[in-house]
Amino acid sequence: MIVILLGAPGSGKGTQSKILAAKYGFTHLATGDIFRAEMAAKTPIGLKASEYVKSGKLVPDNIVVEMVAGRMEPGVNYLLDGFPRNLNQAEELTRILAPQRKTIDKVVLLDLPRAEALKRLTSRRICAKCAEVYNIYTKPPKTDAQCDVCGGDVVQREDDSEATAGKRLMVYEDLTNPLVAYYKAEQILEQVDASQAPDQVTQAVAAIIDAALAVKK
Ligand code: AMP
């Protein structure tokens, strides 16, 4: 199974992907998380990606595609979070999957109005150590600025500042949103209202994955 979660930054892709990957035993492949880990470890990919990630621009396709291709193994189910992010990456993904005789089973769009996405992004905080996600209004850490899970520092992502978050939403609208029509034309797109409570979003996406699994059997 290959399932893609599509949606604006702030739509809950990361949170939902983690829950759903664990529920179904899929491998969660989140390109943003990988870039942040590579940047923290100052690897060659991290150094190349850093200026793009920090300023809210897309990392060049050749870097992302090579990174994803190197991580996708035959016979493994994937939940893709943050990839593909433009039409060229979508075509490259098809090329990566072809030799493995895999196709994309479902693309789930987490639909959220722009203003709500911006609010969620600017109020989001993450643990610098384990990447657990918090929100200053809806899910603050129990102890001030300390991660409930690992005790690490809870900080704002540099690209969640109001200016950069706004830019990321523009990039999403210009480059990623066209994927909605692309996957609709392939008849594999489903849409979920991402303004619902997180549990309801999880249930709605799970129902879509369950239906796709039933078709495969
Ligand atoms: P995310 O955590 O998904 O919001 O991604 C954070 C940042 O990582 C993005 O703003 C981009 O700079 C970079 N990034 C993540 N995934 C991709 C991708 N598929 N293509 C290009 N850049 C990406």
Short mmCIF file of C-alpha atoms and ligand atoms in Angstrom, two decimals:
data_model
loop_
_atom_site.label_atom_id
_atom_site.label_comp_id
_atom_site.label_asym_id
_atom_site.label_seq_id
_atom_site.Cartn_x
_atom_site.Cartn_y
_atom_site.Cartn_z
CA MET A 1 0.00 0.00 0.00
CA ILE A 2 1.10 3.51 -0.78
CA VAL A 3 -1.00 6.26 0.81
CA ILE A 4 -0.21 9.95 0.43
CA LEU A 5 -1.47 12.54 2.90
CA LEU A 6 -1.78 15.84 1.09
CA GLY A 7 -2.61 19.17 2.69
CA ALA A 8 -1.39 22.64 3.52
CA PRO A 9 1.30 23.11 6.15
CA GLY A 10 -0.63 23.09 9.43
CA SER A 11 -3.41 20.82 8.18
CA GLY A 12 -2.33 18.04 10.55
CA LYS A 13 -0.54 15.76 8.07
CA GLY A 14 2.33 15.02 10.43
CA THR A 15 0.16 14.30 13.47
CA GLN A 16 -2.29 12.15 11.50
CA SER A 17 0.45 10.28 9.62
CA LYS A 18 2.18 9.25 12.84
CA ILE A 19 -1.06 7.90 14.34
CA LEU A 20 -2.18 6.14 11.16
CA ALA A 21 1.24 4.68 10.33
CA ALA A 22 1.33 3.13 13.81
CA LYS A 23 -2.26 1.85 13.49
CA TYR A 24 -1.67 0.13 10.14
CA GLY A 25 2.03 -0.75 10.49
CA PHE A 26 2.95 1.45 7.55
CA THR A 27 6.33 3.16 7.32
CA HIS A 28 5.89 6.91 7.86
CA LEU A 29 8.02 8.78 5.36
CA ALA A 30 7.97 12.50 6.19
CA THR A 31 10.36 14.54 4.06
CA GLY A 32 10.15 17.61 6.35
CA ASP A 33 11.11 15.48 9.41
CA ILE A 34 13.99 13.94 7.46
CA PHE A 35 15.29 17.36 6.43
CA ARG A 36 15.10 18.65 10.01
CA ALA A 37 16.98 15.57 11.29
CA GLU A 38 19.64 15.93 8.55
CA MET A 39 19.97 19.64 9.37
CA ALA A 40 20.38 18.94 13.09
CA ALA A 41 23.08 16.37 12.31
CA LYS A 42 24.70 18.80 9.82
CA THR A 43 24.93 16.14 7.11
CA PRO A 44 25.64 17.15 3.47
CA ILE A 45 21.89 16.89 2.65
CA GLY A 46 21.04 18.90 5.78
CA LEU A 47 23.50 21.64 4.86
CA LYS A 48 22.12 21.80 1.30
CA ALA A 49 18.49 21.89 2.48
CA SER A 50 18.93 24.33 5.36
CA GLU A 51 18.51 27.68 3.58
CA TYR A 52 15.40 26.44 1.73
CA VAL A 53 13.72 24.95 4.80
CA LYS A 54 14.45 27.98 6.99
CA SER A 55 13.04 30.41 4.43
CA GLY A 56 9.94 28.32 3.63
CA LYS A 57 10.96 27.45 0.06
CA LEU A 58 10.85 23.98 -1.45
CA VAL A 59 14.15 22.12 -1.45
CA PRO A 60 15.17 21.45 -5.09
CA ASP A 61 13.46 18.40 -6.57
CA ASN A 62 16.65 16.48 -7.37
CA ILE A 63 17.68 16.46 -3.69
CA VAL A 64 14.23 15.42 -2.43
CA VAL A 65 13.63 12.78 -5.09
CA GLU A 66 17.02 11.12 -4.52
CA MET A 67 16.41 11.13 -0.78
CA VAL A 68 12.96 9.53 -1.12
CA ALA A 69 14.09 7.00 -3.75
CA GLY A 70 16.89 5.88 -1.44
CA ARG A 71 14.40 5.23 1.35
CA MET A 72 11.64 3.35 -0.48
CA GLU A 73 12.08 -0.40 -0.42
CA PRO A 74 10.08 -3.04 -2.26
CA GLY A 75 7.47 -4.90 -0.23
CA VAL A 76 7.01 -2.12 2.33
CA ASN A 77 3.80 -0.12 2.88
CA TYR A 78 4.32 3.62 3.04
CA LEU A 79 2.41 6.58 4.36
CA LEU A 80 3.90 9.59 2.56
CA ASP A 81 3.75 12.91 4.40
CA GLY A 82 5.04 16.02 2.62
CA PHE A 83 6.02 14.27 -0.62
CA PRO A 84 5.21 14.79 -3.44
CA ARG A 85 4.95 18.56 -3.19
CA ASN A 86 4.69 19.56 -6.86
CA LEU A 87 3.79 17.97 -10.20
CA ASN A 88 7.36 17.05 -11.08
CA GLN A 89 7.78 15.20 -7.77
CA ALA A 90 4.48 13.38 -8.41
CA GLU A 91 5.80 12.16 -11.75
CA GLU A 92 9.12 11.19 -10.18
CA LEU A 93 7.26 9.20 -7.52
CA THR A 94 5.50 7.19 -10.22
CA ARG A 95 8.94 6.49 -11.75
CA ILE A 96 10.35 5.40 -8.36
CA LEU A 97 7.44 3.00 -7.82
CA ALA A 98 7.29 1.48 -11.32
CA PRO A 99 10.26 -0.96 -11.01
CA GLN A 100 8.81 -2.11 -7.66
CA ARG A 101 5.47 -2.79 -9.42
CA LYS A 102 3.75 -0.44 -6.99
CA THR A 103 1.15 2.23 -7.59
CA ILE A 104 -0.38 4.82 -5.31
CA ASP A 105 -3.49 3.40 -3.65
CA LYS A 106 -4.98 6.56 -2.14
CA VAL A 107 -4.24 10.25 -1.84
CA VAL A 108 -6.06 11.86 1.09
CA LEU A 109 -6.41 15.63 1.05
CA LEU A 110 -6.65 17.17 4.54
CA ASP A 111 -8.67 20.23 3.65
CA LEU A 112 -8.28 23.33 5.83
CA PRO A 113 -9.02 27.03 5.20
CA ARG A 114 -5.88 29.16 4.85
CA ALA A 115 -6.59 31.35 7.91
CA GLU A 116 -6.95 28.29 10.15
CA ALA A 117 -3.75 26.74 8.75
CA LEU A 118 -1.83 29.97 9.48
CA LYS A 119 -3.20 30.10 13.03
CA ARG A 120 -2.22 26.49 13.66
CA LEU A 121 1.29 26.98 12.24
CA THR A 122 2.11 30.08 14.27
CA SER A 123 0.79 28.54 17.51
CA ARG A 124 2.61 25.23 16.96
CA ARG A 125 5.66 24.29 19.03
CA ILE A 126 7.81 21.18 18.73
CA CYS A 127 10.28 19.33 20.89
CA ALA A 128 13.77 20.08 19.57
CA LYS A 129 14.86 16.56 20.63
CA CYS A 130 12.06 14.09 19.71
CA ALA A 131 9.84 16.26 17.42
CA GLU A 132 6.69 15.76 19.55
CA VAL A 133 4.19 18.41 18.45
CA TYR A 134 2.52 20.92 20.81
CA ASN A 135 0.21 23.91 20.42
CA ILE A 136 0.26 26.90 22.76
CA TYR A 137 -3.56 27.01 22.92
CA THR A 138 -4.77 23.44 22.51
CA LYS A 139 -1.87 21.25 23.68
CA PRO A 140 0.77 23.09 25.71
CA PRO A 141 3.51 21.00 27.38
CA LYS A 142 2.65 20.17 31.01
CA THR A 143 5.88 21.74 32.30
CA ASP A 144 6.78 25.09 30.80
CA ALA A 145 8.71 24.65 27.51
CA GLN A 146 9.70 21.06 28.34
CA CYS A 147 8.64 18.04 26.34
CA ASP A 148 6.19 15.70 28.17
CA VAL A 149 7.69 12.72 26.34
CA CYS A 150 11.47 13.20 26.57
CA GLY A 151 12.09 16.38 28.61
CA GLY A 152 13.68 18.14 25.61
CA ASP A 153 13.25 21.86 24.90
CA VAL A 154 9.91 22.79 23.33
CA VAL A 155 10.56 25.51 20.72
CA GLN A 156 8.96 27.20 17.72
CA ARG A 157 10.17 25.91 14.35
CA GLU A 158 12.04 28.70 12.59
CA ASP A 159 9.75 28.30 9.58
CA ASP A 160 6.60 28.61 11.74
CA SER A 161 7.16 32.35 12.28
CA GLU A 162 4.26 34.38 10.86
CA ALA A 163 6.22 35.63 7.81
CA THR A 164 7.69 32.25 6.83
CA ALA A 165 4.49 30.31 7.57
CA GLY A 166 2.62 32.71 5.26
CA LYS A 167 5.21 32.10 2.56
CA ARG A 168 4.91 28.31 2.96
CA LEU A 169 1.15 28.58 2.52
CA MET A 170 1.70 30.53 -0.70
CA VAL A 171 4.13 27.88 -1.93
CA TYR A 172 1.52 25.25 -1.08
CA GLU A 173 -1.20 27.06 -3.03
CA ASP A 174 1.03 27.62 -6.07
CA LEU A 175 2.91 24.34 -6.30
CA THR A 176 1.28 21.62 -4.18
CA ASN A 177 -2.40 22.43 -4.64
CA PRO A 178 -2.26 21.50 -8.38
CA LEU A 179 -1.68 17.91 -7.18
CA VAL A 180 -5.31 17.83 -6.06
CA ALA A 181 -6.53 18.04 -9.66
CA TYR A 182 -3.77 15.67 -10.80
CA TYR A 183 -4.77 12.89 -8.40
CA LYS A 184 -8.48 13.62 -8.85
CA ALA A 185 -8.00 12.89 -12.56
CA GLU A 186 -6.39 9.56 -11.57
CA GLN A 187 -9.48 8.88 -9.41
CA ILE A 188 -7.49 8.14 -6.29
CA LEU A 189 -8.14 11.36 -4.37
CA GLU A 190 -10.34 11.52 -1.27
CA GLN A 191 -11.00 14.60 0.81
CA VAL A 192 -11.33 14.96 4.58
CA ASP A 193 -12.39 18.08 6.50
CA ALA A 194 -9.27 18.84 8.56
CA SER A 195 -11.03 21.44 10.72
CA GLN A 196 -12.73 18.60 12.65
CA ALA A 197 -11.34 17.39 15.99
CA PRO A 198 -8.10 15.37 15.49
CA ASP A 199 -9.83 12.09 16.48
CA GLN A 200 -12.54 12.63 13.89
CA VAL A 201 -9.94 13.35 11.21
CA THR A 202 -8.13 10.12 12.16
CA GLN A 203 -11.38 8.16 11.90
CA ALA A 204 -12.23 9.65 8.52
CA VAL A 205 -8.80 8.89 7.05
CA ALA A 206 -8.83 5.40 8.61
CA ALA A 207 -12.18 4.68 6.92
CA ILE A 208 -10.59 5.59 3.57
CA ILE A 209 -7.56 3.36 4.21
CA ASP A 210 -9.82 0.50 5.38
CA ALA A 211 -11.81 0.74 2.15
CA ALA A 212 -8.61 0.75 0.07
CA LEU A 213 -7.30 -2.29 1.98
CA ALA A 214 -10.59 -4.13 1.40
CA VAL A 215 -10.26 -3.54 -2.35
CA LYS A 216 -6.73 -5.01 -2.32
CA LYS A 217 -7.79 -8.27 -0.66
P1 AMP B 1 7.09 20.14 6.41
O1 AMP B 1 7.61 19.64 7.71
O2 AMP B 1 6.44 19.08 5.58
O3 AMP B 1 6.22 21.37 6.57
O4 AMP B 1 8.37 20.61 5.55
C1 AMP B 1 9.24 21.62 6.03
C2 AMP B 1 10.12 22.11 4.89
O5 AMP B 1 10.91 21.04 4.38
C3 AMP B 1 9.37 22.67 3.67
O6 AMP B 1 8.95 24.02 3.84
C4 AMP B 1 10.45 22.53 2.60
O7 AMP B 1 11.45 23.51 2.75
C5 AMP B 1 11.08 21.19 2.97
N1 AMP B 1 10.40 20.06 2.30
C6 AMP B 1 9.71 19.05 2.87
N2 AMP B 1 9.24 18.19 1.96
C7 AMP B 1 9.62 18.68 0.75
C8 AMP B 1 9.42 18.27 -0.59
N3 AMP B 1 8.73 17.16 -0.89
N4 AMP B 1 9.95 19.03 -1.57
C9 AMP B 1 10.67 20.13 -1.30
N5 AMP B 1 10.88 20.59 -0.07
C10 AMP B 1 10.37 19.88 0.97
#
